[in-house]
């Protein structure tokens, strides 16, 4: 998110020039970070199921001579989603705060 904010500094300057408040910029960056986190969770979920099954089969066959069963925990999925959302907010908060504190002059003079 830090790189994204640096690359879009001029965009935030234009937003400020047409009347965007600091809270608007802050909310924009944090919501983008949460969206990226949610998309990673949605993409990782279908990939992790066959991968977990394959690893359970391999480890179970090598250790116990029969595959380990795959057990999905809805609570685990929910907890992992919460961790991702909280982590996304935490990762986006500092760059968002820095971008919200920039003035129009600073952002438009940025090269």
mmCIF file of C-alpha atoms in Angstrom:
data_model
loop_
_atom_site.group_PDB
_atom_site.id
_atom_site.type_symbol
_atom_site.label_atom_id
_atom_site.label_comp_id
_atom_site.label_asym_id
_atom_site.label_seq_id
_atom_site.Cartn_x
_atom_site.Cartn_y
_atom_site.Cartn_z
ATOM 1 C CA UNK A 1 0.000 0.000 0.000
ATOM 2 C CA UNK A 2 2.914 2.326 0.622
ATOM 3 C CA UNK A 3 4.070 1.933 -2.963
ATOM 4 C CA UNK A 4 0.544 2.453 -4.251
ATOM 5 C CA UNK A 5 0.219 5.684 -2.281
ATOM 6 C CA UNK A 6 3.558 7.000 -3.533
ATOM 7 C CA UNK A 7 2.626 6.198 -7.139
ATOM 8 C CA UNK A 8 -0.726 7.941 -6.777
ATOM 9 C CA UNK A 9 0.431 11.073 -4.950
ATOM 10 C CA UNK A 10 -0.549 13.369 -7.809
ATOM 11 C CA UNK A 11 -3.983 11.752 -7.941
ATOM 12 C CA UNK A 12 -4.516 12.601 -4.280
ATOM 13 C CA UNK A 13 -3.401 16.169 -5.008
ATOM 14 C CA UNK A 14 -6.016 16.502 -7.727
ATOM 15 C CA UNK A 15 -8.632 15.061 -5.378
ATOM 16 C CA UNK A 16 -7.640 17.622 -2.739
ATOM 17 C CA UNK A 17 -7.714 20.435 -5.330
ATOM 18 C CA UNK A 18 -11.313 19.657 -6.271
ATOM 19 C CA UNK A 19 -12.414 19.535 -2.649
ATOM 20 C CA UNK A 20 -11.739 16.088 -1.217
ATOM 21 C CA UNK A 21 -11.204 16.080 2.529
ATOM 22 C CA UNK A 22 -8.510 14.176 4.383
ATOM 23 C CA UNK A 23 -11.073 11.658 5.626
ATOM 24 C CA UNK A 24 -12.124 10.914 2.044
ATOM 25 C CA UNK A 25 -8.567 10.124 1.008
ATOM 26 C CA UNK A 26 -7.995 8.115 4.174
ATOM 27 C CA UNK A 27 -11.169 6.085 3.615
ATOM 28 C CA UNK A 28 -10.299 5.564 -0.065
ATOM 29 C CA UNK A 29 -6.869 4.081 0.669
ATOM 30 C CA UNK A 30 -8.007 1.894 3.568
ATOM 31 C CA UNK A 31 -10.976 0.528 1.618
ATOM 32 C CA UNK A 32 -8.654 -0.297 -1.279
ATOM 33 C CA UNK A 33 -6.375 -2.208 1.106
ATOM 34 C CA UNK A 34 -9.317 -4.139 2.574
ATOM 35 C CA UNK A 35 -10.581 -4.941 -0.930
ATOM 36 C CA UNK A 36 -7.179 -6.346 -1.913
ATOM 37 C CA UNK A 37 -7.133 -8.430 1.279
ATOM 38 C CA UNK A 38 -10.621 -9.806 0.612
ATOM 39 C CA UNK A 39 -9.716 -10.669 -2.969
ATOM 40 C CA UNK A 40 -6.622 -12.539 -1.782
ATOM 41 C CA UNK A 41 -8.791 -14.518 0.662
ATOM 42 C CA UNK A 42 -11.268 -15.406 -2.088
ATOM 43 C CA UNK A 43 -8.485 -16.511 -4.439
ATOM 44 C CA UNK A 44 -6.586 -18.454 -1.762
ATOM 45 C CA UNK A 45 -9.629 -20.404 -0.578
ATOM 46 C CA UNK A 46 -10.173 -22.606 -3.682
ATOM 47 C CA UNK A 47 -6.428 -23.023 -4.164
ATOM 48 C CA UNK A 48 -5.816 -24.126 -0.575
ATOM 49 C CA UNK A 49 -8.394 -26.937 -0.522
ATOM 50 C CA UNK A 50 -6.786 -29.251 -3.121
ATOM 51 C CA UNK A 51 -3.314 -28.311 -1.890
ATOM 52 C CA UNK A 52 -4.235 -29.221 1.702
ATOM 53 C CA UNK A 53 -5.807 -32.473 0.539
ATOM 54 C CA UNK A 54 -2.659 -33.364 -1.433
ATOM 55 C CA UNK A 55 -0.333 -32.615 1.478
ATOM 56 C CA UNK A 56 -2.572 -34.583 3.862
ATOM 57 C CA UNK A 57 -2.557 -37.506 1.461
ATOM 58 C CA UNK A 58 1.240 -37.415 1.073
ATOM 59 C CA UNK A 59 2.059 -36.989 4.768
ATOM 60 C CA UNK A 60 -0.575 -39.496 5.886
ATOM 61 C CA UNK A 61 0.540 -42.113 3.388
ATOM 62 C CA UNK A 62 4.195 -41.688 4.283
ATOM 63 C CA UNK A 63 3.647 -41.645 8.051
ATOM 64 C CA UNK A 64 0.578 -43.772 8.772
ATOM 65 C CA UNK A 65 0.071 -45.714 5.502
ATOM 66 C CA UNK A 66 -3.320 -44.119 4.914
ATOM 67 C CA UNK A 67 -4.236 -40.545 3.916
ATOM 68 C CA UNK A 68 -5.197 -37.982 6.533
ATOM 69 C CA UNK A 69 -8.815 -36.794 6.297
ATOM 70 C CA UNK A 70 -9.524 -33.241 5.181
ATOM 71 C CA UNK A 71 -11.654 -31.420 7.749
ATOM 72 C CA UNK A 72 -12.847 -27.895 6.952
ATOM 73 C CA UNK A 73 -13.589 -25.598 9.886
ATOM 74 C CA UNK A 74 -16.049 -22.760 9.207
ATOM 75 C CA UNK A 75 -14.812 -21.023 12.354
ATOM 76 C CA UNK A 76 -11.243 -21.228 11.051
ATOM 77 C CA UNK A 77 -12.279 -19.669 7.746
ATOM 78 C CA UNK A 78 -14.034 -16.845 9.594
ATOM 79 C CA UNK A 79 -11.094 -16.221 11.902
ATOM 80 C CA UNK A 80 -8.698 -16.151 8.956
ATOM 81 C CA UNK A 81 -10.983 -13.667 7.171
ATOM 82 C CA UNK A 82 -10.976 -11.446 10.273
ATOM 83 C CA UNK A 83 -7.171 -11.635 10.484
ATOM 84 C CA UNK A 84 -6.890 -10.609 6.838
ATOM 85 C CA UNK A 85 -9.288 -7.669 7.222
ATOM 86 C CA UNK A 86 -7.555 -6.415 10.386
ATOM 87 C CA UNK A 87 -4.134 -6.889 8.780
ATOM 88 C CA UNK A 88 -5.246 -5.010 5.667
ATOM 89 C CA UNK A 89 -6.487 -2.106 7.752
ATOM 90 C CA UNK A 90 -3.250 -2.048 9.743
ATOM 91 C CA UNK A 91 -1.103 -2.198 6.596
ATOM 92 C CA UNK A 92 -3.080 0.616 4.963
ATOM 93 C CA UNK A 93 -3.431 2.953 7.943
ATOM 94 C CA UNK A 94 0.042 4.515 7.964
ATOM 95 C CA UNK A 95 0.304 5.181 4.193
ATOM 96 C CA UNK A 96 -3.261 6.520 4.242
ATOM 97 C CA UNK A 97 -2.440 8.870 7.115
ATOM 98 C CA UNK A 98 0.656 10.127 5.292
ATOM 99 C CA UNK A 99 -1.326 10.745 2.083
ATOM 100 C CA UNK A 100 -4.130 12.514 3.941
ATOM 101 C CA UNK A 101 -1.674 14.963 5.526
ATOM 102 C CA UNK A 102 -0.186 16.121 2.213
ATOM 103 C CA UNK A 103 -1.152 19.547 0.940
ATOM 104 C CA UNK A 104 -2.264 20.276 -2.617
ATOM 105 C CA UNK A 105 1.001 22.118 -3.291
ATOM 106 C CA UNK A 106 3.142 19.187 -2.083
ATOM 107 C CA UNK A 107 1.263 16.603 -4.109
ATOM 108 C CA UNK A 108 1.184 18.552 -7.377
ATOM 109 C CA UNK A 109 4.879 19.448 -7.089
ATOM 110 C CA UNK A 110 5.719 15.741 -6.633
ATOM 111 C CA UNK A 111 7.579 14.253 -9.604
#
